[in-house]
Amino acid sequence: MTTARLLGPADIRTLASELDITPTKKLGQNFLHDPNTVRMIVTTAQFTDVTNRHVLEVGPGLGSLTLGLVTACEKVTAIEIDPRLAARLPRTIAEFAPDYADRLTVSNRDALTVSPQDIDMSTPPTALVANLPYNVSVPILLHLLAEFPSIARVVVMVQAEVADRLAARPGTKIYGVPSVKAAFYGQVRRAGTIGKNVFWPAPKIDSGLVSIDCTHPYSSSLRDTVFPLIDAAFLQRRKTLRAALSGVYGSASQAEEALRRAQIDPTLRGEKLDISDFIRLATSGQSSR
Ligand code: SAM
């Protein structure tokens, strides 16, 4: 099979003007026009014979990353909210990577609400690789991880500061709800920084890559118990866990009891707990809820 030709600045300009696309901030439309960055993202994904079986891409845009993914993966489902971009994508892949065009399915949907009924699940998605729209990157990431538990590997590009927050460790200032919730699904790592000039239009801030190895087995009922505890613990960061969790457990003293049962100091703040602490709290004995 021939390899794909990746999109450079002239291709992006031509496609955008053909479609009469003026990129919007609202949809986070910053298109990659640098083949080296596309290769770097695909390399970072470290696809294996398992994780390359069915890749979800959110926001394929003009197809820059999609072209890298179709050559590396057996099947790619690209979810794009903008109907003009979704409609053009199959033709772009057929033009630039004709031998791989049948690997692609495009779904013109909002990734925030997509569910397994909306895509071909004959092989459930094994990976998520995307240059995410920045203003909704964390909600999309957490939504897809929840909806598609078969995802074993994630590589996403987000704003650099969001990447730092996702990969933050307990006890740091930037550690928060996204860090703990992402860690629920697996090992989260910061995987590189990307400058502004590889995009058209160039965003104001740098971007960062985040990888997640989703190795933790979990049940959705565990997640439904753990996530409200995480939300409550970080709602007012300055509060002790005893106070912050009083609403969830009915009173401060019942929260303290639950924390002690899980061997967690009730005077700590949420930012000190890692995901295994939250899981222990959720699973250690009865609460009054
Ligand atoms: N992947 C392309 C690239 O790297 O050049 C484009 C990335 S651009 C940062 C984000 C893309 O996500 C845009 O194509 C935008 O239309 C799309 N998008 C924005 N919000 C979305 C949503 N809620 N669901 C699906 N796609 C969305």
PDB file of C-alpha atoms and ligand atoms in Angstrom:
ATOM      1  CA  MET A   1       0.000   0.000   0.000  1.00  0.00           C
ATOM      2  CA  THR A   2       1.170   3.543  -0.655  1.00  0.00           C
ATOM      3  CA  THR A   3       1.632   5.887   2.257  1.00  0.00           C
ATOM      4  CA  ALA A   4      -0.612   8.858   2.889  1.00  0.00           C
ATOM      5  CA  ARG A   5       0.345  12.370   1.893  1.00  0.00           C
ATOM      6  CA  LEU A   6      -0.082  14.592   4.942  1.00  0.00           C
ATOM      7  CA  LEU A   7      -1.599  18.074   4.804  1.00  0.00           C
ATOM      8  CA  GLY A   8       0.737  21.055   4.681  1.00  0.00           C
ATOM      9  CA  PRO A   9      -0.094  24.781   4.932  1.00  0.00           C
ATOM     10  CA  ALA A  10      -1.029  25.103   1.238  1.00  0.00           C
ATOM     11  CA  ASP A  11      -3.411  22.097   1.445  1.00  0.00           C
ATOM     12  CA  ILE A  12      -5.091  23.517   4.556  1.00  0.00           C
ATOM     13  CA  ARG A  13      -5.558  26.891   2.874  1.00  0.00           C
ATOM     14  CA  THR A  14      -6.970  25.299  -0.282  1.00  0.00           C
ATOM     15  CA  LEU A  15      -9.403  23.060   1.612  1.00  0.00           C
ATOM     16  CA  ALA A  16     -10.567  25.865   3.898  1.00  0.00           C
ATOM     17  CA  SER A  17     -11.220  28.228   1.023  1.00  0.00           C
ATOM     18  CA  GLU A  18     -12.996  25.526  -0.985  1.00  0.00           C
ATOM     19  CA  LEU A  19     -15.313  24.962   1.991  1.00  0.00           C
ATOM     20  CA  ASP A  20     -15.509  28.680   2.738  1.00  0.00           C
ATOM     21  CA  ILE A  21     -14.421  27.923   6.306  1.00  0.00           C
ATOM     22  CA  THR A  22     -13.581  30.789   8.616  1.00  0.00           C
ATOM     23  CA  PRO A  23     -12.327  28.931  11.690  1.00  0.00           C
ATOM     24  CA  THR A  24     -14.422  29.711  14.765  1.00  0.00           C
ATOM     25  CA  LYS A  25     -13.175  30.026  18.338  1.00  0.00           C
ATOM     26  CA  LYS A  26     -16.481  28.645  19.561  1.00  0.00           C
ATOM     27  CA  LEU A  27     -15.719  25.265  17.944  1.00  0.00           C
ATOM     28  CA  GLY A  28     -12.008  25.482  18.803  1.00  0.00           C
ATOM     29  CA  GLN A  29     -11.093  25.317  15.125  1.00  0.00           C
ATOM     30  CA  ASN A  30      -7.300  25.429  14.928  1.00  0.00           C
ATOM     31  CA  PHE A  31      -6.143  23.145  12.155  1.00  0.00           C
ATOM     32  CA  LEU A  32      -2.793  21.357  12.156  1.00  0.00           C
ATOM     33  CA  HIS A  33      -0.734  22.152   9.076  1.00  0.00           C
ATOM     34  CA  ASP A  34       2.503  20.516  10.112  1.00  0.00           C
ATOM     35  CA  PRO A  35       3.092  16.881   9.026  1.00  0.00           C
ATOM     36  CA  ASN A  36       5.848  16.431  11.632  1.00  0.00           C
ATOM     37  CA  THR A  37       3.420  17.177  14.457  1.00  0.00           C
ATOM     38  CA  VAL A  38       0.959  14.659  13.030  1.00  0.00           C
ATOM     39  CA  ARG A  39       3.724  12.020  12.892  1.00  0.00           C
ATOM     40  CA  MET A  40       4.734  12.879  16.445  1.00  0.00           C
ATOM     41  CA  ILE A  41       1.174  12.412  17.752  1.00  0.00           C
ATOM     42  CA  VAL A  42       0.816   9.062  15.974  1.00  0.00           C
ATOM     43  CA  THR A  43       4.199   7.925  17.342  1.00  0.00           C
ATOM     44  CA  THR A  44       3.186   9.007  20.848  1.00  0.00           C
ATOM     45  CA  ALA A  45       0.068   6.835  20.555  1.00  0.00           C
ATOM     46  CA  GLN A  46       2.386   3.774  20.451  1.00  0.00           C
ATOM     47  CA  PHE A  47      -0.263   1.704  18.724  1.00  0.00           C
ATOM     48  CA  THR A  48      -0.106  -2.028  19.328  1.00  0.00           C
ATOM     49  CA  ASP A  49      -1.931  -4.848  17.544  1.00  0.00           C
ATOM     50  CA  VAL A  50      -4.652  -4.359  20.132  1.00  0.00           C
ATOM     51  CA  THR A  51      -4.929  -0.572  20.434  1.00  0.00           C
ATOM     52  CA  ASN A  52      -4.813   0.030  16.676  1.00  0.00           C
ATOM     53  CA  ARG A  53      -8.005  -1.910  15.998  1.00  0.00           C
ATOM     54  CA  HIS A  54     -10.492   0.931  16.246  1.00  0.00           C
ATOM     55  CA  VAL A  55      -9.494   4.512  16.958  1.00  0.00           C
ATOM     56  CA  LEU A  56     -11.886   7.305  17.820  1.00  0.00           C
ATOM     57  CA  GLU A  57     -10.867  10.730  16.644  1.00  0.00           C
ATOM     58  CA  VAL A  58     -12.810  13.749  17.863  1.00  0.00           C
ATOM     59  CA  GLY A  59     -12.853  16.847  15.701  1.00  0.00           C
ATOM     60  CA  PRO A  60     -10.993  15.630  12.597  1.00  0.00           C
ATOM     61  CA  GLY A  61     -11.410  19.087  11.049  1.00  0.00           C
ATOM     62  CA  LEU A  62      -9.805  19.163   7.603  1.00  0.00           C
ATOM     63  CA  GLY A  63      -8.238  15.718   8.147  1.00  0.00           C
ATOM     64  CA  SER A  64      -4.635  16.464   9.172  1.00  0.00           C
ATOM     65  CA  LEU A  65      -4.462  13.931  11.990  1.00  0.00           C
ATOM     66  CA  THR A  66      -6.970  11.574  10.376  1.00  0.00           C
ATOM     67  CA  LEU A  67      -4.485  10.999   7.537  1.00  0.00           C
ATOM     68  CA  GLY A  68      -1.871   9.927  10.077  1.00  0.00           C
ATOM     69  CA  LEU A  69      -4.339   7.660  11.860  1.00  0.00           C
ATOM     70  CA  VAL A  70      -5.748   5.784   8.865  1.00  0.00           C
ATOM     71  CA  THR A  71      -2.325   4.469   7.917  1.00  0.00           C
ATOM     72  CA  ALA A  72      -1.565   3.333  11.485  1.00  0.00           C
ATOM     73  CA  CYS A  73      -4.931   1.853  12.500  1.00  0.00           C
ATOM     74  CA  GLU A  74      -7.318  -0.745  11.155  1.00  0.00           C
ATOM     75  CA  LYS A  75     -10.387   1.406  11.639  1.00  0.00           C
ATOM     76  CA  VAL A  76     -10.958   5.080  12.443  1.00  0.00           C
ATOM     77  CA  THR A  77     -14.235   6.670  13.515  1.00  0.00           C
ATOM     78  CA  ALA A  78     -14.035  10.443  13.265  1.00  0.00           C
ATOM     79  CA  ILE A  79     -16.664  12.455  15.131  1.00  0.00           C
ATOM     80  CA  GLU A  80     -17.018  15.999  13.795  1.00  0.00           C
ATOM     81  CA  ILE A  81     -19.679  18.519  14.802  1.00  0.00           C
ATOM     82  CA  ASP A  82     -19.250  20.859  11.814  1.00  0.00           C
ATOM     83  CA  PRO A  83     -21.312  19.405   8.931  1.00  0.00           C
ATOM     84  CA  ARG A  84     -19.138  21.010   6.222  1.00  0.00           C
ATOM     85  CA  LEU A  85     -15.986  19.416   7.631  1.00  0.00           C
ATOM     86  CA  ALA A  86     -17.675  16.060   8.227  1.00  0.00           C
ATOM     87  CA  ALA A  87     -19.009  15.956   4.657  1.00  0.00           C
ATOM     88  CA  ARG A  88     -15.633  16.796   3.057  1.00  0.00           C
ATOM     89  CA  LEU A  89     -13.469  14.435   5.113  1.00  0.00           C
ATOM     90  CA  PRO A  90     -14.042  11.110   3.254  1.00  0.00           C
ATOM     91  CA  ARG A  91     -13.081  12.792  -0.031  1.00  0.00           C
ATOM     92  CA  THR A  92      -9.922  14.286   1.481  1.00  0.00           C
ATOM     93  CA  ILE A  93      -8.842  10.881   2.779  1.00  0.00           C
ATOM     94  CA  ALA A  94      -9.627   9.289  -0.602  1.00  0.00           C
ATOM     95  CA  GLU A  95      -7.485  11.929  -2.300  1.00  0.00           C
ATOM     96  CA  PHE A  96      -4.521  11.909   0.058  1.00  0.00           C
ATOM     97  CA  ALA A  97      -4.552   8.277   1.248  1.00  0.00           C
ATOM     98  CA  PRO A  98      -6.530   6.303  -1.359  1.00  0.00           C
ATOM     99  CA  ASP A  99      -5.372   2.901  -0.115  1.00  0.00           C
ATOM    100  CA  TYR A 100      -6.718   3.591   3.368  1.00  0.00           C
ATOM    101  CA  ALA A 101      -9.969   5.410   2.649  1.00  0.00           C
ATOM    102  CA  ASP A 102     -12.155   2.418   3.540  1.00  0.00           C
ATOM    103  CA  ARG A 103     -10.793   2.435   7.098  1.00  0.00           C
ATOM    104  CA  LEU A 104     -12.583   5.690   7.868  1.00  0.00           C
ATOM    105  CA  THR A 105     -16.127   6.307   9.079  1.00  0.00           C
ATOM    106  CA  VAL A 106     -17.220   9.871   9.701  1.00  0.00           C
ATOM    107  CA  SER A 107     -19.957  10.733  12.153  1.00  0.00           C
ATOM    108  CA  ASN A 108     -21.409  14.244  12.082  1.00  0.00           C
ATOM    109  CA  ARG A 109     -22.131  14.536  15.796  1.00  0.00           C
ATOM    110  CA  ASP A 110     -21.373  16.364  18.980  1.00  0.00           C
ATOM    111  CA  ALA A 111     -18.706  14.343  20.817  1.00  0.00           C
ATOM    112  CA  LEU A 112     -20.170  15.547  24.120  1.00  0.00           C
ATOM    113  CA  THR A 113     -23.266  13.432  23.584  1.00  0.00           C
ATOM    114  CA  VAL A 114     -22.029  10.584  21.389  1.00  0.00           C
ATOM    115  CA  SER A 115     -22.788   7.114  22.739  1.00  0.00           C
ATOM    116  CA  PRO A 116     -22.120   3.510  21.660  1.00  0.00           C
ATOM    117  CA  GLN A 117     -25.428   3.398  19.739  1.00  0.00           C
ATOM    118  CA  ASP A 118     -24.098   6.132  17.450  1.00  0.00           C
ATOM    119  CA  ILE A 119     -21.058   4.334  16.073  1.00  0.00           C
ATOM    120  CA  ASP A 120     -20.085   0.957  14.651  1.00  0.00           C
ATOM    121  CA  MET A 121     -19.308  -1.197  17.673  1.00  0.00           C
ATOM    122  CA  SER A 122     -18.477  -4.419  15.786  1.00  0.00           C
ATOM    123  CA  THR A 123     -14.986  -3.741  17.123  1.00  0.00           C
ATOM    124  CA  PRO A 124     -15.457  -1.498  20.180  1.00  0.00           C
ATOM    125  CA  PRO A 125     -13.100   1.520  20.204  1.00  0.00           C
ATOM    126  CA  THR A 126      -9.644   0.603  21.465  1.00  0.00           C
ATOM    127  CA  ALA A 127      -8.055   4.075  21.448  1.00  0.00           C
ATOM    128  CA  LEU A 128      -8.880   7.763  21.456  1.00  0.00           C
ATOM    129  CA  VAL A 129      -6.490  10.041  19.596  1.00  0.00           C
ATOM    130  CA  ALA A 130      -7.477  13.647  18.986  1.00  0.00           C
ATOM    131  CA  ASN A 131      -6.569  17.267  18.783  1.00  0.00           C
ATOM    132  CA  LEU A 132      -9.499  18.290  20.957  1.00  0.00           C
ATOM    133  CA  PRO A 133     -11.512  21.516  20.661  1.00  0.00           C
ATOM    134  CA  TYR A 134     -10.017  23.516  23.514  1.00  0.00           C
ATOM    135  CA  ASN A 135     -13.049  24.960  25.249  1.00  0.00           C
ATOM    136  CA  VAL A 136     -14.639  21.533  25.784  1.00  0.00           C
ATOM    137  CA  SER A 137     -11.577  19.286  25.892  1.00  0.00           C
ATOM    138  CA  VAL A 138     -11.959  17.920  29.434  1.00  0.00           C
ATOM    139  CA  PRO A 139     -15.737  17.276  29.238  1.00  0.00           C
ATOM    140  CA  ILE A 140     -15.252  15.464  25.898  1.00  0.00           C
ATOM    141  CA  LEU A 141     -12.374  13.380  27.258  1.00  0.00           C
ATOM    142  CA  LEU A 142     -14.260  12.347  30.401  1.00  0.00           C
ATOM    143  CA  HIS A 143     -17.482  11.704  28.476  1.00  0.00           C
ATOM    144  CA  LEU A 144     -15.783   9.368  25.980  1.00  0.00           C
ATOM    145  CA  LEU A 145     -13.857   7.490  28.663  1.00  0.00           C
ATOM    146  CA  ALA A 146     -17.146   6.905  30.479  1.00  0.00           C
ATOM    147  CA  GLU A 147     -19.102   5.900  27.366  1.00  0.00           C
ATOM    148  CA  PHE A 148     -16.450   3.648  25.829  1.00  0.00           C
ATOM    149  CA  PRO A 149     -14.778   1.539  28.536  1.00  0.00           C
ATOM    150  CA  SER A 150     -13.026  -0.471  25.798  1.00  0.00           C
ATOM    151  CA  ILE A 151     -10.651   2.462  25.178  1.00  0.00           C
ATOM    152  CA  ALA A 152      -7.232   1.258  26.336  1.00  0.00           C
ATOM    153  CA  ARG A 153      -5.023   4.080  25.120  1.00  0.00           C
ATOM    154  CA  VAL A 154      -5.572   7.825  24.899  1.00  0.00           C
ATOM    155  CA  VAL A 155      -3.430  10.521  23.324  1.00  0.00           C
ATOM    156  CA  VAL A 156      -5.025  13.943  23.199  1.00  0.00           C
ATOM    157  CA  MET A 157      -3.803  17.415  22.435  1.00  0.00           C
ATOM    158  CA  VAL A 158      -5.227  20.109  24.714  1.00  0.00           C
ATOM    159  CA  GLN A 159      -4.136  23.530  25.949  1.00  0.00           C
ATOM    160  CA  ALA A 160      -0.770  23.211  27.704  1.00  0.00           C
ATOM    161  CA  GLU A 161      -2.181  24.305  31.061  1.00  0.00           C
ATOM    162  CA  VAL A 162      -5.045  21.799  30.765  1.00  0.00           C
ATOM    163  CA  ALA A 163      -2.496  19.087  29.952  1.00  0.00           C
ATOM    164  CA  ASP A 164      -0.601  20.050  33.115  1.00  0.00           C
ATOM    165  CA  ARG A 165      -3.794  19.893  35.166  1.00  0.00           C
ATOM    166  CA  LEU A 166      -4.808  16.508  33.782  1.00  0.00           C
ATOM    167  CA  ALA A 167      -1.411  15.028  34.622  1.00  0.00           C
ATOM    168  CA  ALA A 168      -0.999  16.854  37.975  1.00  0.00           C
ATOM    169  CA  ARG A 169      -0.109  14.935  41.120  1.00  0.00           C
ATOM    170  CA  PRO A 170      -1.771  15.262  44.558  1.00  0.00           C
ATOM    171  CA  GLY A 171      -0.608  18.123  46.725  1.00  0.00           C
ATOM    172  CA  THR A 172       0.104  20.501  43.843  1.00  0.00           C
ATOM    173  CA  LYS A 173      -1.838  23.710  43.200  1.00  0.00           C
ATOM    174  CA  ILE A 174      -3.079  22.577  39.804  1.00  0.00           C
ATOM    175  CA  TYR A 175      -4.262  19.164  41.010  1.00  0.00           C
ATOM    176  CA  GLY A 176      -8.044  19.103  40.815  1.00  0.00           C
ATOM    177  CA  VAL A 177     -11.178  17.351  39.583  1.00  0.00           C
ATOM    178  CA  PRO A 178      -9.853  16.659  36.030  1.00  0.00           C
ATOM    179  CA  SER A 179      -6.624  15.177  37.437  1.00  0.00           C
ATOM    180  CA  VAL A 180      -8.393  12.752  39.782  1.00  0.00           C
ATOM    181  CA  LYS A 181     -11.121  11.770  37.349  1.00  0.00           C
ATOM    182  CA  ALA A 182      -8.620  11.104  34.548  1.00  0.00           C
ATOM    183  CA  ALA A 183      -6.517   9.057  36.976  1.00  0.00           C
ATOM    184  CA  PHE A 184      -9.606   6.942  37.701  1.00  0.00           C
ATOM    185  CA  TYR A 185      -9.239   5.532  34.184  1.00  0.00           C
ATOM    186  CA  GLY A 186      -5.500   4.953  34.138  1.00  0.00           C
ATOM    187  CA  GLN A 187      -1.985   6.259  34.220  1.00  0.00           C
ATOM    188  CA  VAL A 188      -1.985   9.862  33.004  1.00  0.00           C
ATOM    189  CA  ARG A 189       1.196  11.353  31.583  1.00  0.00           C
ATOM    190  CA  ARG A 190       2.243  14.633  30.028  1.00  0.00           C
ATOM    191  CA  ALA A 191       3.694  13.741  26.629  1.00  0.00           C
ATOM    192  CA  GLY A 192       5.157  16.856  25.063  1.00  0.00           C
ATOM    193  CA  THR A 193       4.482  20.501  24.330  1.00  0.00           C
ATOM    194  CA  ILE A 194       3.444  21.812  20.938  1.00  0.00           C
ATOM    195  CA  GLY A 195       4.058  25.362  19.748  1.00  0.00           C
ATOM    196  CA  LYS A 196       1.414  27.643  18.311  1.00  0.00           C
ATOM    197  CA  ASN A 197       2.763  27.839  14.777  1.00  0.00           C
ATOM    198  CA  VAL A 198       1.846  24.320  13.744  1.00  0.00           C
ATOM    199  CA  PHE A 199      -1.791  25.481  13.620  1.00  0.00           C
ATOM    200  CA  TRP A 200      -3.853  27.629  11.356  1.00  0.00           C
ATOM    201  CA  PRO A 201      -4.973  29.934  12.788  1.00  0.00           C
ATOM    202  CA  ALA A 202      -2.274  29.985  15.503  1.00  0.00           C
ATOM    203  CA  PRO A 203      -3.870  29.855  18.972  1.00  0.00           C
ATOM    204  CA  LYS A 204      -2.736  32.302  21.675  1.00  0.00           C
ATOM    205  CA  ILE A 205      -1.222  29.622  23.884  1.00  0.00           C
ATOM    206  CA  ASP A 206       0.881  26.494  23.547  1.00  0.00           C
ATOM    207  CA  SER A 207      -0.681  23.058  23.452  1.00  0.00           C
ATOM    208  CA  GLY A 208       0.266  19.909  25.313  1.00  0.00           C
ATOM    209  CA  LEU A 209      -0.102  16.213  24.682  1.00  0.00           C
ATOM    210  CA  VAL A 210      -1.501  13.932  27.335  1.00  0.00           C
ATOM    211  CA  SER A 211      -1.431  10.158  27.236  1.00  0.00           C
ATOM    212  CA  ILE A 212      -3.511   7.805  29.348  1.00  0.00           C
ATOM    213  CA  ASP A 213      -2.941   4.078  29.673  1.00  0.00           C
ATOM    214  CA  CYS A 214      -6.341   2.844  30.722  1.00  0.00           C
ATOM    215  CA  THR A 215      -5.255  -0.173  32.653  1.00  0.00           C
ATOM    216  CA  HIS A 216      -7.416   0.136  35.764  1.00  0.00           C
ATOM    217  CA  PRO A 217     -10.361  -2.234  35.760  1.00  0.00           C
ATOM    218  CA  TYR A 218     -13.443  -0.494  37.147  1.00  0.00           C
ATOM    219  CA  SER A 219     -17.208  -0.695  37.159  1.00  0.00           C
ATOM    220  CA  SER A 220     -19.525   2.130  36.208  1.00  0.00           C
ATOM    221  CA  SER A 221     -21.222   1.817  39.609  1.00  0.00           C
ATOM    222  CA  LEU A 222     -17.867   2.435  41.300  1.00  0.00           C
ATOM    223  CA  ARG A 223     -17.410   5.533  39.141  1.00  0.00           C
ATOM    224  CA  ASP A 224     -20.900   6.731  40.059  1.00  0.00           C
ATOM    225  CA  THR A 225     -19.965   6.498  43.736  1.00  0.00           C
ATOM    226  CA  VAL A 226     -16.460   7.926  43.473  1.00  0.00           C
ATOM    227  CA  PHE A 227     -17.065  10.922  41.174  1.00  0.00           C
ATOM    228  CA  PRO A 228     -19.536  12.765  43.481  1.00  0.00           C
ATOM    229  CA  LEU A 229     -16.980  12.454  46.296  1.00  0.00           C
ATOM    230  CA  ILE A 230     -14.309  14.001  44.052  1.00  0.00           C
ATOM    231  CA  ASP A 231     -16.655  16.833  43.009  1.00  0.00           C
ATOM    232  CA  ALA A 232     -17.566  17.599  46.636  1.00  0.00           C
ATOM    233  CA  ALA A 233     -13.976  17.404  47.882  1.00  0.00           C
ATOM    234  CA  PHE A 234     -12.808  20.059  45.407  1.00  0.00           C
ATOM    235  CA  LEU A 235     -15.877  22.316  45.381  1.00  0.00           C
ATOM    236  CA  GLN A 236     -14.301  24.541  48.001  1.00  0.00           C
ATOM    237  CA  ARG A 237     -10.628  23.737  47.954  1.00  0.00           C
ATOM    238  CA  ARG A 238      -9.868  25.442  51.276  1.00  0.00           C
ATOM    239  CA  LYS A 239     -12.290  23.292  53.248  1.00  0.00           C
ATOM    240  CA  THR A 240     -11.159  20.223  55.153  1.00  0.00           C
ATOM    241  CA  LEU A 241     -12.527  16.944  53.863  1.00  0.00           C
ATOM    242  CA  ARG A 242     -14.700  16.663  56.967  1.00  0.00           C
ATOM    243  CA  ALA A 243     -16.489  19.894  56.023  1.00  0.00           C
ATOM    244  CA  ALA A 244     -16.357  19.464  52.262  1.00  0.00           C
ATOM    245  CA  LEU A 245     -17.968  16.010  52.371  1.00  0.00           C
ATOM    246  CA  SER A 246     -20.596  16.835  55.010  1.00  0.00           C
ATOM    247  CA  GLY A 247     -23.254  17.343  52.322  1.00  0.00           C
ATOM    248  CA  VAL A 248     -22.525  13.981  50.723  1.00  0.00           C
ATOM    249  CA  TYR A 249     -22.583  12.063  54.023  1.00  0.00           C
ATOM    250  CA  GLY A 250     -25.418  13.994  55.703  1.00  0.00           C
ATOM    251  CA  SER A 251     -23.326  15.730  58.371  1.00  0.00           C
ATOM    252  CA  ALA A 252     -19.733  16.611  59.195  1.00  0.00           C
ATOM    253  CA  SER A 253     -19.542  13.946  61.872  1.00  0.00           C
ATOM    254  CA  GLN A 254     -20.777  11.237  59.493  1.00  0.00           C
ATOM    255  CA  ALA A 255     -18.252  12.446  56.909  1.00  0.00           C
ATOM    256  CA  GLU A 256     -15.542  12.211  59.563  1.00  0.00           C
ATOM    257  CA  GLU A 257     -16.629   8.691  60.437  1.00  0.00           C
ATOM    258  CA  ALA A 258     -16.455   7.598  56.789  1.00  0.00           C
ATOM    259  CA  LEU A 259     -13.055   9.222  56.331  1.00  0.00           C
ATOM    260  CA  ARG A 260     -11.677   7.526  59.449  1.00  0.00           C
ATOM    261  CA  ARG A 261     -13.036   4.181  58.271  1.00  0.00           C
ATOM    262  CA  ALA A 262     -11.056   4.681  55.063  1.00  0.00           C
ATOM    263  CA  GLN A 263      -8.019   5.670  57.130  1.00  0.00           C
ATOM    264  CA  ILE A 264      -8.015   9.205  55.786  1.00  0.00           C
ATOM    265  CA  ASP A 265      -7.280  12.151  58.082  1.00  0.00           C
ATOM    266  CA  PRO A 266     -10.542  14.233  58.110  1.00  0.00           C
ATOM    267  CA  THR A 267      -8.575  17.468  58.563  1.00  0.00           C
ATOM    268  CA  LEU A 268      -6.850  17.066  55.193  1.00  0.00           C
ATOM    269  CA  ARG A 269      -8.000  18.923  52.097  1.00  0.00           C
ATOM    270  CA  GLY A 270      -9.154  17.120  48.966  1.00  0.00           C
ATOM    271  CA  GLU A 271      -6.015  18.093  47.087  1.00  0.00           C
ATOM    272  CA  LYS A 272      -3.987  15.688  49.221  1.00  0.00           C
ATOM    273  CA  LEU A 273      -5.916  12.563  48.161  1.00  0.00           C
ATOM    274  CA  ASP A 274      -5.038  10.463  45.156  1.00  0.00           C
ATOM    275  CA  ILE A 275      -7.542   8.382  43.229  1.00  0.00           C
ATOM    276  CA  SER A 276      -6.889   5.276  45.332  1.00  0.00           C
ATOM    277  CA  ASP A 277      -7.821   7.264  48.473  1.00  0.00           C
ATOM    278  CA  PHE A 278     -11.110   8.331  46.873  1.00  0.00           C
ATOM    279  CA  ILE A 279     -11.826   4.747  45.819  1.00  0.00           C
ATOM    280  CA  ARG A 280     -11.084   3.498  49.345  1.00  0.00           C
ATOM    281  CA  LEU A 281     -13.400   6.144  50.764  1.00  0.00           C
ATOM    282  CA  ALA A 282     -16.160   5.111  48.365  1.00  0.00           C
ATOM    283  CA  THR A 283     -15.810   1.421  49.112  1.00  0.00           C
ATOM    284  CA  SER A 284     -14.885   1.163  52.775  1.00  0.00           C
ATOM    285  CA  GLY A 285     -18.028   0.229  54.603  1.00  0.00           C
ATOM    286  CA  GLN A 286     -21.464   1.731  54.828  1.00  0.00           C
ATOM    287  CA  SER A 287     -22.115   5.434  54.760  1.00  0.00           C
ATOM    288  CA  SER A 288     -25.390   7.024  55.694  1.00  0.00           C
ATOM    289  CA  ARG A 289     -26.150   7.896  52.088  1.00  0.00           C
TER     290      ARG A 289
HETATM  291  N1  SAM B   1      -8.077  17.429  14.161  1.00  0.00           N
HETATM  292  C1  SAM B   1      -7.984  18.648  13.366  1.00  0.00           C
HETATM  293  C2  SAM B   1      -6.543  19.071  13.269  1.00  0.00           C
HETATM  294  O1  SAM B   1      -5.756  18.621  14.094  1.00  0.00           O
HETATM  295  O2  SAM B   1      -6.240  19.861  12.377  1.00  0.00           O
HETATM  296  C3  SAM B   1      -8.867  19.786  13.924  1.00  0.00           C
HETATM  297  C4  SAM B   1      -8.701  20.050  15.398  1.00  0.00           C
HETATM  298  S1  SAM B   1      -9.546  21.497  15.947  1.00  0.00           S
HETATM  299  C5  SAM B   1      -8.544  21.878  17.381  1.00  0.00           C
HETATM  300  C6  SAM B   1     -11.023  20.887  16.753  1.00  0.00           C
HETATM  301  C7  SAM B   1     -12.072  20.271  15.834  1.00  0.00           C
HETATM  302  O3  SAM B   1     -13.148  19.805  16.657  1.00  0.00           O
HETATM  303  C8  SAM B   1     -12.708  21.196  14.813  1.00  0.00           C
HETATM  304  O4  SAM B   1     -12.753  20.541  13.578  1.00  0.00           O
HETATM  305  C9  SAM B   1     -14.137  21.440  15.350  1.00  0.00           C
HETATM  306  O5  SAM B   1     -15.082  21.682  14.330  1.00  0.00           O
HETATM  307  C10 SAM B   1     -14.400  20.136  16.072  1.00  0.00           C
HETATM  308  N2  SAM B   1     -15.353  20.206  17.195  1.00  0.00           N
HETATM  309  C11 SAM B   1     -15.591  21.246  18.035  1.00  0.00           C
HETATM  310  N3  SAM B   1     -16.483  20.919  18.983  1.00  0.00           N
HETATM  311  C12 SAM B   1     -16.830  19.623  18.752  1.00  0.00           C
HETATM  312  C13 SAM B   1     -17.719  18.705  19.376  1.00  0.00           C
HETATM  313  N4  SAM B   1     -18.414  19.053  20.467  1.00  0.00           N
HETATM  314  N5  SAM B   1     -17.841  17.459  18.866  1.00  0.00           N
HETATM  315  C14 SAM B   1     -17.122  17.085  17.753  1.00  0.00           C
HETATM  316  N6  SAM B   1     -16.280  17.916  17.120  1.00  0.00           N
HETATM  317  C15 SAM B   1     -16.124  19.154  17.599  1.00  0.00           C
END
